[in-house]
Amino acid sequence: MSYIQGMSFVIHGIGVSSGIAIGHAQLMAHAAFEVPHYDIEKNQLDAEVARFDSAMHGTRTELQELIDKVPAGAPPEFSAFLQLHLMILNDPTLAEEPRGLIRNERCNAEWALKQQMDTLVAEFEAIEDTYLRERRADVEQVVERVLKGLLGHNHATPRSAQGESILIAHDLSPADVVHFKQERFEAFLTDVGGVTSHTAILARSLNVPAVVSLRHARELIHDRDLLIVDGELGAVIVNPDREVLAEYRLRASELQIERRKLARLRTSPAKTFDGTPIELHANIELPGDIEQVQASGATGIGLFRSEFLFLDRNGLPSEDEQFVAYRQVAEDMRGAPVVIRTLDLGADKQLTGLTQQGDNPALGLRAIRLCLAEPQLFRTQLRAILRAARFGDIRLLIPMLSGVAEMRQTFAAIDEAKASLRRDGFPFRDDILIGGMVEVPATAIMLKPFLDALDFVSVGTNDLIQYTLAIDRTDGSVSHMYDPLHPAILQLISGVLKAGARAGKPVAVCGEMAGELRLTRLLLGLGLREFSMHPANVPAVKQRVLQTDLREAEALARRILNTTEPDRAAALLERLNA
Ligand code: PEP
Ligand code: MG
């Protein structure tokens, strides 16, 4: 996994956003946690101490697991580091003192732990011995782990980028990445994460290289180390020597030239070599992404992941606030289609107080299930979208539909939102188009009743792959099995496209597959005419579309569809892309 070359070494992970970045390491600040402080009722003190104990226990298990999994080639200090962290964690100053603080000050566990950390850090600072003084960082790292357990994933407030910085975190929540939209990091590295986790998707949306699942980057890299991140290879070169650095600088400038060339295609219409028009739309997370969409040449928004308006903030956005955001996107897109997906919270997008982690959040109360269980939340959003739809070509998209009854319930909720707007005298768009996402295998297999009732469908391949192949999209340890070319996936996509054509209803693909260059021709050959992807991918995909002969693509796609042999499929795909 990693090897030392004198001072310089390389760590490998999974590249989730390509490109090359050169900059200095900035470890996600340990003490920068914004720790909430609140009072605990007397009769809740036992429960709060138990919550603290359970977070400590969780961290202990996590560290022990890391120790057990130290790879053979890792530097010997690495094991020692983890052992030291375990020792610090088990020391009564951390394991016991905060329990007393919770009871005496009647405060929450996070606050008690932070108080204790501050006390310990102050003591370390007074120590003359440099080695011991440096152990302060270890205390902070240990406390950070426990705080993460206590706070869930949403609460780490990372600091800002300083100079040409590369951010390194154990993990980033989607909310963290939203926070970074305002920052300027050159690249993102995380120890955990899968290839289509929302964190990875967002890193791509920031348009900087990102590597996830590095496993031990946080332990191996120090603040201010010089790094080269190769997002294509999923490699991080720590403290590179001069030749390697020069080589990568050259490669980075070549990439920039290639990008500029592609940008010239911005205004050319997307059509295949033989003249079939293809829609290339963009996926966005926030209204501010529109600038990038316009620069990309995308002709519409195929997926607005509206839940990102709800992350990285205090409280829920009101109907008016949402209305303004949706209207802005519609107006900025000047009459081009804008598909707004209703809230897809849950799974890896947690919102404190609303979503439940559960044992299996991807299979739990997520997306439309959560919205139907929280009618007030859903109504507020639907009203905002219906009102904004008067200002452009806004369409509704319902995530994660899995049954016909659920779809009917959703229609009832939309009708009810319309009736309430009528009652309150708000103008809105009555004939808004309603689409559904095909991301649960059941829906893909039994699409007809959905197509009969809906105006269009959009295939969410990220979840469709996750649910069909039973592979957690956020889990780096099974990322290698996340295979868009799996025959079952291709059969499902082909079936959905055929069913859509039979029903005369448009079918789009808005999962990451739509932006993967090696799959463009295959999807065209299977019959896809509407792609929605991250805007950064639009120019290259457009170039590929322009160079595609549809008949040839169809013939090869049929052959790929008919094979269950992975090597054969790979060889055919290579031919298709030649
Ligand atoms: C998908 O599942 O493919 C999709 C587009 O939705 P998300 O990635 O937001 O779950
Ligand atoms: Mg999805």
GROMACS .gro file of C-alpha atoms and ligand atoms in nm, residues 198 305 341 344 349 366 399-400 437 439 460-464 467 473, ligand 2:
model
   18
  198HIS     CA    1  -2.143   1.172  -0.214
  305ARG     CA    2  -2.952   1.755  -0.579
  341ARG     CA    3  -3.482   1.634  -0.741
  344ASP     CA    4  -3.270   1.283  -0.098
  349LYS     CA    5  -2.639   1.266   0.376
  366ARG     CA    6  -3.406   0.780   0.292
  399PRO     CA    7  -3.566   0.996  -0.580
  400MET     CA    8  -3.560   0.628  -0.489
  437MET     CA    9  -3.551   0.814  -1.048
  439GLU     CA   10  -3.228   0.354  -0.879
  460GLY     CA   11  -2.950   0.686  -1.092
  461THR     CA   12  -2.676   0.439  -1.166
  462ASN     CA   13  -2.485   0.513  -0.846
  463ASP     CA   14  -2.760   0.368  -0.634
  464LEU     CA   15  -2.876   0.120  -0.894
  467TYR     CA   16  -2.850  -0.191  -0.462
  473ARG     CA   17  -2.105   0.293  -0.235
  580MG      MG   18  -2.923   0.811  -0.590
   0.00000   0.00000   0.00000
